[in-house]
Coordinates of C-alpha atoms in Angstrom, one line a residue:
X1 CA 9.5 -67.3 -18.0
X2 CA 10.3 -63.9 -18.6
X3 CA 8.0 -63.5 -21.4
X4 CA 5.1 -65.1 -19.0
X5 CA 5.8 -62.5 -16.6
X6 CA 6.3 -59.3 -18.9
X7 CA 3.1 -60.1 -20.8
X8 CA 0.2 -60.5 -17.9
X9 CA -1.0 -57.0 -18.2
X10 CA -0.5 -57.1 -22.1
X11 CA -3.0 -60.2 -22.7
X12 CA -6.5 -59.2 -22.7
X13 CA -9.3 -60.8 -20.5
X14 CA -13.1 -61.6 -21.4
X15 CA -13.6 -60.9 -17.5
X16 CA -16.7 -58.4 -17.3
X17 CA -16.9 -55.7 -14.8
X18 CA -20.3 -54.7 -13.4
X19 CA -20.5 -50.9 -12.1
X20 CA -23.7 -49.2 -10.7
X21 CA -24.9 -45.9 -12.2
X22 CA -25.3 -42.7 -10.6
X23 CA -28.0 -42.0 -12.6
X24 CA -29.7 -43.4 -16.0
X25 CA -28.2 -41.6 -18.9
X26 CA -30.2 -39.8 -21.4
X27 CA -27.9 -39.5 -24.0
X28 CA -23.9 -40.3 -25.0
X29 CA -23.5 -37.5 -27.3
X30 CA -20.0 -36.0 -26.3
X31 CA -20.8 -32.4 -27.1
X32 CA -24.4 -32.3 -25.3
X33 CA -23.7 -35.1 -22.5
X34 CA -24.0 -33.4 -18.9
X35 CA -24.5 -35.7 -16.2
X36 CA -22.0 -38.2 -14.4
X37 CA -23.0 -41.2 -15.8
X38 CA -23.2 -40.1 -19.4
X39 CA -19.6 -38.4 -19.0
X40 CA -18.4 -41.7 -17.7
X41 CA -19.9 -43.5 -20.8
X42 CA -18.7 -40.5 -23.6
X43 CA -15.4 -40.5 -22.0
X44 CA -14.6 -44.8 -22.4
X45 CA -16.4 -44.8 -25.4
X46 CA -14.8 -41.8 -27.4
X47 CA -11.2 -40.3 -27.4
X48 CA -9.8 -37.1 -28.0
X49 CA -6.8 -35.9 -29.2
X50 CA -5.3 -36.1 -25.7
X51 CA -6.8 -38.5 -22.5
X52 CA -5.3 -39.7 -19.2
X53 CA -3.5 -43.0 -18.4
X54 CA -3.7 -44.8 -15.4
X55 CA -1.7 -42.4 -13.3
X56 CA -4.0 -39.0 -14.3
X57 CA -1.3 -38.3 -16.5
X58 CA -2.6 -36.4 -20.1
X59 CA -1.2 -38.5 -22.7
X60 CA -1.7 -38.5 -26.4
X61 CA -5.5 -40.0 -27.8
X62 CA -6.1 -40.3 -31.2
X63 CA -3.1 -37.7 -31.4
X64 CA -0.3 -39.6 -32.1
X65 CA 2.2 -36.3 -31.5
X66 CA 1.4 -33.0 -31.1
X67 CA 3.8 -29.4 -30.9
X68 CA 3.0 -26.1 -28.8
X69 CA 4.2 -22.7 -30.6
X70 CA 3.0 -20.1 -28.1
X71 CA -0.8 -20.2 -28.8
X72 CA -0.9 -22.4 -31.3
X73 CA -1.0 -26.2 -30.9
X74 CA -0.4 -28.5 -34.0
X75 CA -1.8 -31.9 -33.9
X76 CA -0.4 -35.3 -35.7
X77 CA -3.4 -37.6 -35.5
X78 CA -2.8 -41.7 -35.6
X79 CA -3.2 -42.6 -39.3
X80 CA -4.9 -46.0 -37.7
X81 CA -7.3 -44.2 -35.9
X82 CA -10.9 -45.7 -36.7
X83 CA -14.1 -45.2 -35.6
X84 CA -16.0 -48.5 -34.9
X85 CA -17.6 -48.7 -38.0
X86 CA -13.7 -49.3 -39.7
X87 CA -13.9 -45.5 -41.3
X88 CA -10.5 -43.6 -40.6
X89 CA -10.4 -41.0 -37.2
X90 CA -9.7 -37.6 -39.4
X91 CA -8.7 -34.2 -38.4
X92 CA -11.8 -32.9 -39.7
X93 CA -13.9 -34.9 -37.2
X94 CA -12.0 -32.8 -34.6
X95 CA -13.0 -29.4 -36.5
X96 CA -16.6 -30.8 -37.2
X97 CA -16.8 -31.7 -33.6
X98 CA -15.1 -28.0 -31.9
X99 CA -17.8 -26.2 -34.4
X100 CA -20.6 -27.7 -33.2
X101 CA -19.4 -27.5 -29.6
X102 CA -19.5 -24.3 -29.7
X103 CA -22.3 -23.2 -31.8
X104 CA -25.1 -21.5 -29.7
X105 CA -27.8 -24.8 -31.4
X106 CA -25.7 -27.3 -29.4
X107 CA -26.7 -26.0 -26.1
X108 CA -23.2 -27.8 -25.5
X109 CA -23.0 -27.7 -20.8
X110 CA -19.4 -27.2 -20.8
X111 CA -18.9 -24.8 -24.3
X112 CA -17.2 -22.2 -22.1
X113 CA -13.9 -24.4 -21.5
X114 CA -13.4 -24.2 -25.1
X115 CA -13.8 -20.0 -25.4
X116 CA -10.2 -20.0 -25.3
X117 CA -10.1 -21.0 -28.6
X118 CA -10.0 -18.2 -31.3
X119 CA -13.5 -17.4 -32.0
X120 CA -15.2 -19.5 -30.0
X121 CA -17.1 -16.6 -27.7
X122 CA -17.8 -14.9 -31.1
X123 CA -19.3 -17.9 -32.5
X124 CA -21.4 -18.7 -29.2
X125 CA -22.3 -15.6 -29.3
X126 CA -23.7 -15.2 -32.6
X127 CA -21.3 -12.7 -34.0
X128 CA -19.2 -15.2 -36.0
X129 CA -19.7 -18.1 -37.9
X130 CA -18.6 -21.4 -36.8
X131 CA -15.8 -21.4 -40.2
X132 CA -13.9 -18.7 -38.0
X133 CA -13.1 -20.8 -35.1
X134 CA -9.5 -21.5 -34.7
X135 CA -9.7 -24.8 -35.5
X136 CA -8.3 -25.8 -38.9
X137 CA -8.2 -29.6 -40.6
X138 CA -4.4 -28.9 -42.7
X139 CA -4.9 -32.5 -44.3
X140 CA -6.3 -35.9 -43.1
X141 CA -4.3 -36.3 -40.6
X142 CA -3.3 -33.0 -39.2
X143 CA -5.2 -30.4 -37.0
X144 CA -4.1 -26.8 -36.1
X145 CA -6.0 -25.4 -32.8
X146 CA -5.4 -21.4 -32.4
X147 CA -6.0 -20.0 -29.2
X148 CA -6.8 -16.0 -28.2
X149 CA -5.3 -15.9 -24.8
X150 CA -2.6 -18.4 -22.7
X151 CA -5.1 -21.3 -21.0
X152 CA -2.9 -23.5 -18.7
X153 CA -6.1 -26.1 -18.6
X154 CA -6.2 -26.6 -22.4
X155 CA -4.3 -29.8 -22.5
X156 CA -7.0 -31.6 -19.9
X157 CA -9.7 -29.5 -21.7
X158 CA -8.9 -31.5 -24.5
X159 CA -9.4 -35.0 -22.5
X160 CA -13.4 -33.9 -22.0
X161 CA -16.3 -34.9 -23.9
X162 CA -16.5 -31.2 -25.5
X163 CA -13.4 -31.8 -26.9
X164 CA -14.7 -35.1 -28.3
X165 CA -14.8 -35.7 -32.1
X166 CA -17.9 -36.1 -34.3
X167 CA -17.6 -37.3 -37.6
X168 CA -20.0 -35.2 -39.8
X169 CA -21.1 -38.3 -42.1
X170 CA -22.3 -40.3 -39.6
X171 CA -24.1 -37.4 -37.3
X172 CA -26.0 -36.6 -40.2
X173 CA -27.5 -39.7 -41.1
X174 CA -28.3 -40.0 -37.7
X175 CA -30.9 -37.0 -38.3
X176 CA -31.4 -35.7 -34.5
X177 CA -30.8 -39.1 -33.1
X178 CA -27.1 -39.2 -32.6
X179 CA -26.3 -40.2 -29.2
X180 CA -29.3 -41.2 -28.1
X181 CA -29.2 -44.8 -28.9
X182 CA -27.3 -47.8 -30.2
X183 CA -27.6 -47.7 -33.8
X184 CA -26.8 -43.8 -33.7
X185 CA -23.3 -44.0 -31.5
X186 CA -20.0 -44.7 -33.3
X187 CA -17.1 -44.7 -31.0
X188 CA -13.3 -44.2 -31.6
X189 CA -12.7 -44.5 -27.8
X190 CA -11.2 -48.5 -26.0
X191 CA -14.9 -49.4 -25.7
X192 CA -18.0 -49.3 -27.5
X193 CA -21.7 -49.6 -26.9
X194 CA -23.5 -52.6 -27.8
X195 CA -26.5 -52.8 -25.9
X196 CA -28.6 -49.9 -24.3
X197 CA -31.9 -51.1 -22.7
X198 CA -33.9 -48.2 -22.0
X199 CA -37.2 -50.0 -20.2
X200 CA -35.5 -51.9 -17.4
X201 CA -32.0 -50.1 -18.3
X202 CA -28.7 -51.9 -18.7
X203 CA -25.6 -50.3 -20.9
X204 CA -23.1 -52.7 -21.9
X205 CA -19.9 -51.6 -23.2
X206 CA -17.6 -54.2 -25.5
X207 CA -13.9 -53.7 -26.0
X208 CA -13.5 -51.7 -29.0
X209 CA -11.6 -54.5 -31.4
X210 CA -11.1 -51.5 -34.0
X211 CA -8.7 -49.5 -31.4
X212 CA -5.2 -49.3 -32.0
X213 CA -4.0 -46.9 -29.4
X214 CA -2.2 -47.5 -26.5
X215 CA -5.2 -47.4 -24.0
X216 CA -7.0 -50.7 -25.2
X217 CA -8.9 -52.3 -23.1
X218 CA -7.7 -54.6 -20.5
X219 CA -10.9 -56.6 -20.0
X220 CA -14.2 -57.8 -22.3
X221 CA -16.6 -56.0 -21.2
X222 CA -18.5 -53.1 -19.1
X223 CA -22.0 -53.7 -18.1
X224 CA -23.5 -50.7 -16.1
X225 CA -26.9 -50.9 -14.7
X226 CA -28.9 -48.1 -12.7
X227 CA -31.2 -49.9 -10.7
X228 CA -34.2 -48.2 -8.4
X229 CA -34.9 -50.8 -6.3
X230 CA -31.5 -51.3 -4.1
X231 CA -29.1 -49.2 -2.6
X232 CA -25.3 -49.6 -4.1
X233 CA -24.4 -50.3 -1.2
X234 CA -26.9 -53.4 -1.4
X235 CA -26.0 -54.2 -4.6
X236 CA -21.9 -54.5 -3.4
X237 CA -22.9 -56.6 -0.3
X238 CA -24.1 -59.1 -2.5
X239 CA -21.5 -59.0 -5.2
X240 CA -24.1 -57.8 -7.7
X241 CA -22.2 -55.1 -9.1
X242 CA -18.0 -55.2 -8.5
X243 CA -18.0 -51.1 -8.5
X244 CA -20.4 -48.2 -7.6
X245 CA -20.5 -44.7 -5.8
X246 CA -21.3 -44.7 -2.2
X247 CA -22.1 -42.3 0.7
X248 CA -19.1 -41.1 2.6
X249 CA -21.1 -42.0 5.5
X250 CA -21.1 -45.7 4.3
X251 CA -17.2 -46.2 3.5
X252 CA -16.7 -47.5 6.9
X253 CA -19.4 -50.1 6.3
X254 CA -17.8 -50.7 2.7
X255 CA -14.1 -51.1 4.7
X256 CA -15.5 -53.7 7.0
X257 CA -17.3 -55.7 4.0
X258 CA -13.7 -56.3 2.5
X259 CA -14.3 -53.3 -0.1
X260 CA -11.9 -51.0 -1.2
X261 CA -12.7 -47.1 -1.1
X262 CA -11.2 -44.2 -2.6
X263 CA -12.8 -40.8 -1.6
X264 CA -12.3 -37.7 -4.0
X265 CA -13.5 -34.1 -2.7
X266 CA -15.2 -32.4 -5.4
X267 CA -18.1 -30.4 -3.6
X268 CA -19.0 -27.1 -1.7
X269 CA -21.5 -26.6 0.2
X270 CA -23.1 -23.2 -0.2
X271 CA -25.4 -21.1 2.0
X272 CA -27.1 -17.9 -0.2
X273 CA -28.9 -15.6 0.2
X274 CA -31.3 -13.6 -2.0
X275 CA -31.8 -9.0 -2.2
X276 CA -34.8 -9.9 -0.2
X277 CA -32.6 -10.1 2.9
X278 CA -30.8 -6.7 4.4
X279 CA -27.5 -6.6 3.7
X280 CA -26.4 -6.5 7.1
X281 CA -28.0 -9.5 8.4
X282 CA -26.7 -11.3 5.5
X283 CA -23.4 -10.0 6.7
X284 CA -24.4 -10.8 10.5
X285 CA -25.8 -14.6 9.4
X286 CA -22.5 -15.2 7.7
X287 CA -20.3 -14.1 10.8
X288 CA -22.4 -16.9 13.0
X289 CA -21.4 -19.7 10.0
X290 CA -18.0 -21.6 11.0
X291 CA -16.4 -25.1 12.3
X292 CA -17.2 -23.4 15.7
X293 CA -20.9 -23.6 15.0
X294 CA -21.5 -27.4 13.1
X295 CA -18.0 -28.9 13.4
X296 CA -19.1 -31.5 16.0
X297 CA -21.4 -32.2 13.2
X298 CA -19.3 -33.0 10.6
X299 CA -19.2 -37.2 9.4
X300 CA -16.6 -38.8 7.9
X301 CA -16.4 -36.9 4.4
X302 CA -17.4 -33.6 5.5
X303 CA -15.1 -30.9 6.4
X304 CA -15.9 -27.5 7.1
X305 CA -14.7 -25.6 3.3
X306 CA -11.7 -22.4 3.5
X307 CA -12.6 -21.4 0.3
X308 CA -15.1 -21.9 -2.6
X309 CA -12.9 -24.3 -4.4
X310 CA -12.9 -27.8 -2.9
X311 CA -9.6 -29.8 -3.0
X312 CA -10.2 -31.3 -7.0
X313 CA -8.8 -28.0 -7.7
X314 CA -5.9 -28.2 -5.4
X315 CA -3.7 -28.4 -8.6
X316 CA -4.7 -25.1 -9.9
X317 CA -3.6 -23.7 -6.7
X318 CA -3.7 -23.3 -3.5
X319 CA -6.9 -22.7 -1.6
X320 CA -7.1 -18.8 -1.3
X321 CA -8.7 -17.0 1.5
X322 CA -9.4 -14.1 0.3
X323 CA -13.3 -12.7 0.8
X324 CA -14.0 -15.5 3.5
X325 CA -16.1 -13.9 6.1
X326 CA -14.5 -15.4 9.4
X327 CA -17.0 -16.4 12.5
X328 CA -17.3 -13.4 14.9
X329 CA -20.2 -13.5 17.1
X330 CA -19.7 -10.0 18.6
X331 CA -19.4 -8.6 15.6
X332 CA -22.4 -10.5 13.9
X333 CA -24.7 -9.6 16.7
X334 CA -23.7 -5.9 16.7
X335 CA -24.6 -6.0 12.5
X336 CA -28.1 -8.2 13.2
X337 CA -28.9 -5.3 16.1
X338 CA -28.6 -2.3 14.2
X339 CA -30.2 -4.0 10.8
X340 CA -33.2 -5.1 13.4
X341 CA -33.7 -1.5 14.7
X342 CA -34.2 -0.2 11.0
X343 CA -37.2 -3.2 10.3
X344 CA -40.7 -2.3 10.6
X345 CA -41.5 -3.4 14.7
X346 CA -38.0 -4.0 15.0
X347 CA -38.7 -7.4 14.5
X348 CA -36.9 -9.9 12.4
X349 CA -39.5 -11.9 10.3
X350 CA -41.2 -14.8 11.1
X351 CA -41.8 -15.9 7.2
X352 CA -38.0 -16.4 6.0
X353 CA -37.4 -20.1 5.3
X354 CA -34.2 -21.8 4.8
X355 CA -34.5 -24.6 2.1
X356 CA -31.6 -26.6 1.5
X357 CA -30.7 -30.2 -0.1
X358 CA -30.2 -33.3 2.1
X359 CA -27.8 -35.5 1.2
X360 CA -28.7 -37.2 4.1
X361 CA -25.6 -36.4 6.2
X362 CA -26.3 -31.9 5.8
X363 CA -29.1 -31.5 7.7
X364 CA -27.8 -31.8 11.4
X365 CA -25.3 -29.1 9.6
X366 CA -28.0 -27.1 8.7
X367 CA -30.3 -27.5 12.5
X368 CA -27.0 -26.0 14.2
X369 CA -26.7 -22.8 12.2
X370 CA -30.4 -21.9 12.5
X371 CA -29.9 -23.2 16.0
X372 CA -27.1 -20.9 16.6
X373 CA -28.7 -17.7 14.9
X374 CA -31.5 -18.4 16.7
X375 CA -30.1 -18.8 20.5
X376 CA -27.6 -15.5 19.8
X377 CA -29.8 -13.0 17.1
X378 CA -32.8 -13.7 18.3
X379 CA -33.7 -14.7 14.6
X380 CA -36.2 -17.7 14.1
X381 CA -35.1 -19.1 10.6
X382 CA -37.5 -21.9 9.9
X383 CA -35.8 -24.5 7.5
X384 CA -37.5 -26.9 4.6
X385 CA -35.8 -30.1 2.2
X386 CA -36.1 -30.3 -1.9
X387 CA -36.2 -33.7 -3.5
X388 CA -33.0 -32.7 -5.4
X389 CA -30.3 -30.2 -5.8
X390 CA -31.2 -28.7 -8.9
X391 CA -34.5 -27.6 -7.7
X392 CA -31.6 -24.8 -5.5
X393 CA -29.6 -24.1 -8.4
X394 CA -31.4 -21.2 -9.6
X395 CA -30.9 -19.5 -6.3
X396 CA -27.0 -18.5 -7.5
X397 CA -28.2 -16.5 -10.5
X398 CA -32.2 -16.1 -10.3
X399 CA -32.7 -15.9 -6.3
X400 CA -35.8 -17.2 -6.1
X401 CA -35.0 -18.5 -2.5
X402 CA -34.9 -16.1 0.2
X403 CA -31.9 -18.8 1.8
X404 CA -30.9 -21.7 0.4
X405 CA -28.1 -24.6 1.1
X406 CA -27.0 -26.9 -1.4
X407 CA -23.8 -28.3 -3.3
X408 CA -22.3 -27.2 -6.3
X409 CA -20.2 -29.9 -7.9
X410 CA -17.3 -30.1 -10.0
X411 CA -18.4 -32.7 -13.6
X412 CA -15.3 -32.3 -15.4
X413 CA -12.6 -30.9 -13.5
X414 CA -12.9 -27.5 -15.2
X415 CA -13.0 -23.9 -13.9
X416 CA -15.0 -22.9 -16.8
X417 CA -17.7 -25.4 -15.9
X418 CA -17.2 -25.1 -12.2
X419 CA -17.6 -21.1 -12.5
X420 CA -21.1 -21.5 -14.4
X421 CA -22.6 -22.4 -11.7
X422 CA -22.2 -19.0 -9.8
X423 CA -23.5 -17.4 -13.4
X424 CA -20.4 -16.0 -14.2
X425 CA -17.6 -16.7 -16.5
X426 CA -13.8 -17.8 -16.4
X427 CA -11.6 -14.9 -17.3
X428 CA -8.4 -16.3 -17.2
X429 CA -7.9 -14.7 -13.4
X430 CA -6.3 -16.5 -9.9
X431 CA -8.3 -18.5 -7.9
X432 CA -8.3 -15.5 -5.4
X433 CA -9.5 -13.2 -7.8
X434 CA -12.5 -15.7 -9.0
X435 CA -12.9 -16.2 -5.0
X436 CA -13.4 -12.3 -4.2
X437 CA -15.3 -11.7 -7.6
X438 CA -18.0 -15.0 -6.5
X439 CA -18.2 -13.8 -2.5
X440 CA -18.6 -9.9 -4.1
X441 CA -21.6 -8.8 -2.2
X442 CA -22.0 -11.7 0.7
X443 CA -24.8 -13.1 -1.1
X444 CA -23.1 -16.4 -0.4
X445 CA -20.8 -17.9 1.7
X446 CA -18.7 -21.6 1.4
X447 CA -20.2 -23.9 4.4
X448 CA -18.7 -27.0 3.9
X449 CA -16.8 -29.2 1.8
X450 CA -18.0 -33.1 1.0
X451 CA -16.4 -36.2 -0.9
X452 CA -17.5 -38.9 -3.3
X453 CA -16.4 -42.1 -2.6
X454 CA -15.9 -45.0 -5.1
X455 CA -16.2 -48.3 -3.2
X456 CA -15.1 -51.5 -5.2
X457 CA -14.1 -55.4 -4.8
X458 CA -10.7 -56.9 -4.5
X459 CA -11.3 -58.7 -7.4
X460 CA -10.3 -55.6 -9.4
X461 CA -6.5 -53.7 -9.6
X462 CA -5.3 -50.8 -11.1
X463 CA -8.1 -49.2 -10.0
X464 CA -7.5 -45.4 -10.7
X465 CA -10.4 -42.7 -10.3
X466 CA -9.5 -38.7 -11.3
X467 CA -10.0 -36.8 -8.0
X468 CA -11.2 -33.7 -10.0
X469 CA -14.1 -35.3 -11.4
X470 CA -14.8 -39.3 -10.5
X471 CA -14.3 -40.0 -14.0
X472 CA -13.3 -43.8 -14.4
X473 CA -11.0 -45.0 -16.9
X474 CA -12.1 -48.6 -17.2
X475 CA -9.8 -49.6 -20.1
X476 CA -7.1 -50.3 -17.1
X477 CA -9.0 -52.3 -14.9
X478 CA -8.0 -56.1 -14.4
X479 CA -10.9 -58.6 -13.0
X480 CA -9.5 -61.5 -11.2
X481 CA -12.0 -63.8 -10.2

C-alpha cells in the first residue's frame, strides 16, 4: 500500500494535454525565438544548465552540480545528458550556444541578459571575437562561465532560451534551417517535437524517452494548436483544448464554467509622447493622468500602475516611486496656460492624435483622459486604434507618434529584456534608478498595470505558471480524465 501511494506521481501517464496558442510560432530556435508561444515551446523542449521546478524554484538542468567563486561559476554537467538523437549533452554545446547568442549575426531578442558575461558586449559589439567570451568548455563534462560585474539575475538567466545549448554538429547540418522545422530540432529538454503542421497548424510535443533528469515528463503528450476561427474562451467551453490564455475580463466567465484561473501581472501601460509636443504640456497632460481620472474605469485585471515595473518584478524589489508625476490639476492647468500663451493663436492644435492599442478593455481608459484634458485644458486630443501593439513600439525610441498608448510586456522575466523596450540598457542600477533614468524627460508616463490570465480544466493538477513571464512547465502537469 505504501508503495501504491508513494509512487502515483512517479508513474508516467499517456494522458495528452491540449493548450491553445497565443500565437503560431515561427521558429523554436532557443537563441533567436521571441514570441510567447515559441518561448513556451524552446523552454519544454530544451534545458539549460539550470530550470525551475514546480514551485519557481531554479534547480539544476543538464547541470548536475554547480559552485559560485565570486564571479565565476563552475558547472558539473550530467554525464547522461542526451540530446534526442542519443548523442551526449556536452559542455561545449553550452559554449557553442553563449557564442552564438551573442554574436551580432544571431540577432539573438534577449542577447543583453547575457552582457554580464565577460566579453559578451565586446563581442556584440564587434570589438571581440566570440573565442573571448567567458565561457570555457574545461572537458566534456565541465563548463566555466566568467562574469565582468556581480548580476543577481544570472542564475534565472540561465533558465531562458538564450541560455539554451546548441550542439554545433547538428546546427550545421541543419544549413539555416535549425529551428524552423521538425527534422532540424533536436531537444535535450522533458519533451520533444514530433509533429509541426504549418498549413492548418498543430505542434505536438512527445515525452522526451532520452531524458534522464529529474524533470521528466509526467504525461504523454503536448498537443498545441493556434486556431483563427474561435476564441479560447470557445475552445475551453467546449472542452476542446484543457488550457489556454484568456482575457482578464473573461476569468469571471471562466470561474463560473468550472475553470480554474491563475492571473500573473506582467504589463504597463504606457502613455508617450513625442519632441513634437511642448515640454510643458507634456508636463501638464501627465499631471491630469491618475486613478482619479479612469479608475472607475478599471475591469477586473486592470489597476492603475505606481511605477514602470509591474508586479512580475516584485522580487527584484519593491515598486519605487521615484519620477512618478502625481495628478495635480491646479498645477497641470497653470503649465497647459502658460505653454498655450507661447503657441501661435494661443491655440492648442486641433491635428494631435492619440493612437493607442486596444486590448479591448483600454479604450474606456483612454476616452476618460482625453475626456478629462479636454473638459479642464481646453485641449481637443482626438484619439485613433492600431491593429496591434507593435505597430506603437517604435514610439519609445523613434517617436514617430505624436501620443501614443500601448503595453510593454515582460517575455522572460528579465530586466535586460524588459529595459529594451524603452531603448536603453541594463546597467546593473536599482529599480529607482532605472525608474528616474526611463521617466528622464516626461516623455512617458506609467498609466496602468494589466494581467494575463491562464484559465484551465480540473482535469489537470500541479498546475504551476511563473508570474514573471507565463511560461508553463508542462513536464509537471497530471491529466486525470
Amino acid at each position: 500500500m505504501l508503495v501504491l501511494a508513494c509512487g502515483c506521481k512517479a508513474d508516467y501517464h499517456d494522458a495528452y494535454i491540449y493548450f491553445e496558442l497565443p500565437e503560431k510560432p515561427v521558429t523554436v530556435d532557443p537563441q533567436t525565438a521571441s514570441s510567447e508561444s515559441e518561448l513556451l515551446v524552446v523552454r519544454n523542449t530544451f534545458e539549460g544548465l539550470l530550470r525551475k521546478n514546480e514551485s519557481g524554484a531554479i534547480i539544476c538542468g543538464a547541470a548536475a552540480s554547480y559552485n559560485v567563486d565570486g564571479l565565476n561559476y563552475t558547472f558539473k554537467l550530467r554525464e547522461n545528458a542526451v540530446w534526442s538523437n542519443g548523442t551526449p549533452v556536452t559542455a561545449n554545446d553550452f559554449v557553442f550556444a553563449l557564442r552564438r547568442a551573442v554574436e551580432p549575426a544571431t540577432a539573438s531578442p534577449f542577447v543583453s541578459s547575457l552582457f554580464s558575461i565577460s566579453g559578451a558586449e565586446g563581442v556584440y559589439s564587434g570589438k571581440l571575437p566570440s573565442e573571448q567570451l567567458g565561457v570555457t568548455a574545461v572537458d566534456d563534462y565541465t563548463l566555466n562561465i566568467s562574469l565582468c560585474r556581480e548580476d543577481p539575475d544570472f542564475e534565472n538567466t540561465l533558465t531562458t532560451s538564450a541560455a539554451m545549448p546548441c550542439n554545433e554538429e547538428f546546427f550545421n547540418k541543419s544549413v539555416g534551417k535549425y529551428g524552423l522545422d521538425v527534422e532540424n530540432t533536436i531537444s535535450n529538454g522533458s519533451y520533444v517535437l514530433k509533429k509541426w503542421n504549418k498549413e492548418d497548424f498543430g505542434i505536438r510535443l512527445y515525452r522526451n524517452e532520452e531524458y534522464n533528469g529529474t524533470s521528466k515528463a509526467l504525461n504523454g503528450a503536448v498537443f498545441l494548436s493556434c486556431n483563427e476561427e474561435e476564441t479560447p474562451m470557445e475552445l475551453l467551453s467546449k472542452n476542446s483544448v484543457d488550457m489556454a490564455f484568456i482575457s482578464s475580463a473573461e476569468e469571471a466567465n471562466a470561474k463560473e464554467m468550472g475553470l480554474t484561473t491563475k492571473a500573473f501581472e506582467n504589463t504597463c501601460w504606457f502613455l508617450t509622447f513625442s519632441a513634437d509636443v511642448p515640454q510643458n504640456v507634456r508636463l501638464a497632460f501627465e499631471k491630469l493622468v491618475g486613478a482619479e481620472v479612469y479608475g472607475k474605469s478599471l475591469k477586473n485585471g486592470y489597476r492603475a500602475a505606481d511605477s514602470i515595473f509591474p508586479s512580475a518584478f516584485a522580487q527584484k524589489g519593491t515598486a519605487p516611486a521615484g519620477g512618478i508625476v502625481q495628478y495635480d490639476l491646479e498645477g497641470g492647468k497653470s503649465l497647459f496656460s502658460n505653454a498655450l500663451n507661447k503657441m501661435p493663436d494661443k491655440k492648442f492644435p486641433s491635428d494631435i492624435k492619440l493612437y493607442y492599442y486596444d486590448d479591448g478593455n483600454v479604450k474606456s481608459v483612454v476616452t476618460d483622459i482625453v475626456g478629462h484634458w479636454q473638459n479642464n485644458l481646453g485641449a481637443y486630443v482626438n484619439i485613433e486604434s492600431v491593429s496591434s501593439p507593435d505597430l506603437l513600439i517604435s514610439q519609445l525610441t523613434e517617436q514617430t507618434y505624436s501620443m501614443a498608448f500601448f503595453p510593454v510586456t515582460s517575455k522572460n522575466g528579465a530586466l535586460e529584456e524588459y529595459l529594451k523596450n524603452f531603448g536603453i540598457q541594463y546597467n546593473g542600477e536599482t529599480m529607482e534608478d532605472i525608474q528616474q533614468r526611463v521617466l528622464k524627460g516626461n516623455n512617458m508616463t506609467p498609466v496602468i498595470f494589466s494581467n494575463t490570465t491562464l484559465a484551465y480544466s480540473n482535469a489537470l493538477n500541479s498546475v504551476y505558471i511563473f508570474s514573471e513571464n507565463g511560461y508553463i512547465d508542462f513536464a509537471y502537469i497530471i491529466k486525470h480524465d
